[in-house]
Amino acid sequence: DADVTQTPRNRITKTGKRIMLECSQTKGHDRMYWYRQDPGLGLQLIYYSFDVKDINKGEISDGYSVSRQAQAKFSLSLESAIPNQTALYFCATTVPGQLSYEQYFGPGTRLTVT
Amino acid sequence: AQSVTQPDIHITVSEGASLELRCNYSYGATPYLFWYVQSPGQGLQLLLKYFSGDTLVQGIKGFEAEFKRSQSSFNLRKPSVQWSDAAEYFCAVGAATGRRALTFGSGTRLQVQP
């Protein structure tokens, strides 16, 4: 299985601050994703990337930006955090190939914006 | 666009009882379907998946799910629930587009009584 790590695991920040969440994976998967989880809403896609030069918006990208620094690293930034961005954030990767729907998730980052 | 509905927000069962969690999907072609489990404070773990072939799929921890195309359903079952199964369960469908992201249901929280 993919080894997907996320840092930090928990973060409390103030409204208006810039914050970056980081994701790293060690299996060489080409596709990486950022999801947001809110209670009662499941997971929603923020951004996804197929390789270093291919970044795409998901359904809820407003207020977020991403950077794919290398194949193994995919960072999510909140340029100016607001309280309704308080949520659990997950990074995920998929294996290359035809059946690349199965996703491997990191442990999540719990972000609180006060 | 695809969608997933999990009609039951919260289910409580007694330890040793059988379990069925419902999942209905909306998708125009043959879906790729998944069940994930999220234990408190943890990330998402894949329980099982359906891509094609046998409509009854076996997963980890004694879970199984049956794909019923006529009912657009992919219900998760377990014959005898254990206390350790208490968690939140998410059904997901693979996206039709090349992004290969998943669309998740809103989740069902399972509580197990002794």
PDB file of C-alpha atoms in Angstrom, chain B residues 35-105:
ATOM      1  CA  TRP B  35     -16.513   1.154   0.650  1.00  0.00           C
ATOM      2  CA  TYR B  36     -14.140   2.895   3.048  1.00  0.00           C
ATOM      3  CA  VAL B  37     -14.122   2.862   6.839  1.00  0.00           C
ATOM      4  CA  GLN B  38     -12.950   5.679   9.068  1.00  0.00           C
ATOM      5  CA  SER B  39     -12.288   4.888  12.699  1.00  0.00           C
ATOM      6  CA  PRO B  40     -12.332   7.770  15.181  1.00  0.00           C
ATOM      7  CA  GLY B  41      -9.313  10.000  14.648  1.00  0.00           C
ATOM      8  CA  GLN B  42      -8.073   7.899  11.765  1.00  0.00           C
ATOM      9  CA  GLY B  43      -7.824   8.179   8.008  1.00  0.00           C
ATOM     10  CA  LEU B  44      -9.837   6.188   5.508  1.00  0.00           C
ATOM     11  CA  GLN B  45      -9.190   2.496   5.005  1.00  0.00           C
ATOM     12  CA  LEU B  46     -10.451   0.611   1.979  1.00  0.00           C
ATOM     13  CA  LEU B  47     -12.811  -2.220   2.914  1.00  0.00           C
ATOM     14  CA  LEU B  48     -13.630  -3.506  -0.549  1.00  0.00           C
ATOM     15  CA  LYS B  49     -14.113  -2.510  -4.152  1.00  0.00           C
ATOM     16  CA  TYR B  50     -16.085  -3.495  -7.218  1.00  0.00           C
ATOM     17  CA  PHE B  51     -14.743  -2.986 -10.708  1.00  0.00           C
ATOM     18  CA  SER B  52     -16.365  -5.785 -12.712  1.00  0.00           C
ATOM     19  CA  GLY B  53     -17.158  -9.492 -12.631  1.00  0.00           C
ATOM     20  CA  ASP B  54     -18.741 -11.215  -9.657  1.00  0.00           C
ATOM     21  CA  THR B  55     -21.308  -8.887  -8.128  1.00  0.00           C
ATOM     22  CA  LEU B  56     -20.670 -10.146  -4.608  1.00  0.00           C
ATOM     23  CA  VAL B  57     -17.323  -8.896  -3.414  1.00  0.00           C
ATOM     24  CA  GLN B  58     -15.474  -9.822  -0.274  1.00  0.00           C
ATOM     25  CA  GLY B  59     -13.438  -7.375   1.710  1.00  0.00           C
ATOM     26  CA  ILE B  60     -11.363  -7.133   4.817  1.00  0.00           C
ATOM     27  CA  LYS B  61     -12.612  -7.584   8.375  1.00  0.00           C
ATOM     28  CA  GLY B  62     -15.373  -9.961   7.274  1.00  0.00           C
ATOM     29  CA  PHE B  63     -17.296  -7.420   5.201  1.00  0.00           C
ATOM     30  CA  GLU B  64     -18.932  -8.066   1.858  1.00  0.00           C
ATOM     31  CA  ALA B  65     -20.943  -5.994  -0.580  1.00  0.00           C
ATOM     32  CA  GLU B  66     -23.270  -6.797  -3.430  1.00  0.00           C
ATOM     33  CA  PHE B  67     -23.546  -4.759  -6.599  1.00  0.00           C
ATOM     34  CA  LYS B  68     -27.092  -4.655  -7.953  1.00  0.00           C
ATOM     35  CA  ARG B  69     -27.243  -2.784 -11.226  1.00  0.00           C
ATOM     36  CA  SER B  70     -31.053  -2.893 -11.430  1.00  0.00           C
ATOM     37  CA  GLN B  71     -31.308  -1.130  -8.071  1.00  0.00           C
ATOM     38  CA  SER B  72     -28.219   1.081  -8.469  1.00  0.00           C
ATOM     39  CA  SER B  73     -27.098  -0.187  -5.105  1.00  0.00           C
ATOM     40  CA  PHE B  74     -23.915  -1.399  -3.471  1.00  0.00           C
ATOM     41  CA  ASN B  75     -24.893  -2.345   0.066  1.00  0.00           C
ATOM     42  CA  LEU B  76     -22.319  -3.362   2.638  1.00  0.00           C
ATOM     43  CA  ARG B  77     -22.979  -6.364   4.891  1.00  0.00           C
ATOM     44  CA  LYS B  78     -21.450  -8.202   7.766  1.00  0.00           C
ATOM     45  CA  PRO B  79     -23.044 -11.290   9.365  1.00  0.00           C
ATOM     46  CA  SER B  80     -21.832 -10.643  12.918  1.00  0.00           C
ATOM     47  CA  VAL B  81     -20.759  -7.208  14.046  1.00  0.00           C
ATOM     48  CA  GLN B  82     -17.978  -6.727  16.553  1.00  0.00           C
ATOM     49  CA  TRP B  83     -17.505  -3.878  18.965  1.00  0.00           C
ATOM     50  CA  SER B  84     -14.401  -2.841  17.019  1.00  0.00           C
ATOM     51  CA  ASP B  85     -16.529  -2.217  13.909  1.00  0.00           C
ATOM     52  CA  ALA B  86     -17.884   1.013  15.399  1.00  0.00           C
ATOM     53  CA  ALA B  87     -16.779   3.666  12.915  1.00  0.00           C
ATOM     54  CA  GLU B  88     -18.001   5.771  10.035  1.00  0.00           C
ATOM     55  CA  TYR B  89     -18.495   4.081   6.691  1.00  0.00           C
ATOM     56  CA  PHE B  90     -18.321   5.791   3.324  1.00  0.00           C
ATOM     57  CA  CYS B  91     -19.500   4.538  -0.022  1.00  0.00           C
ATOM     58  CA  ALA B  92     -17.813   6.038  -3.088  1.00  0.00           C
ATOM     59  CA  VAL B  93     -18.054   5.841  -6.863  1.00  0.00           C
ATOM     60  CA  GLY B  94     -15.223   6.345  -9.328  1.00  0.00           C
ATOM     61  CA  ALA B  95     -15.483   9.453 -11.489  1.00  0.00           C
ATOM     62  CA  ALA B  96     -16.366   9.164 -15.155  1.00  0.00           C
ATOM     63  CA  THR B  97     -13.808  11.707 -16.226  1.00  0.00           C
ATOM     64  CA  GLY B  98     -10.086  11.246 -16.526  1.00  0.00           C
ATOM     65  CA  ARG B  99      -9.437  12.809 -13.168  1.00  0.00           C
ATOM     66  CA  ARG B 100     -10.197   9.478 -11.541  1.00  0.00           C
ATOM     67  CA  ALA B 101     -11.306  11.132  -8.332  1.00  0.00           C
ATOM     68  CA  LEU B 102     -13.943   9.573  -6.109  1.00  0.00           C
ATOM     69  CA  THR B 103     -17.388  10.911  -5.293  1.00  0.00           C
ATOM     70  CA  PHE B 104     -18.306  10.059  -1.732  1.00  0.00           C
ATOM     71  CA  GLY B 105     -21.558   9.599   0.076  1.00  0.00           C
TER      72      GLY B 105
END
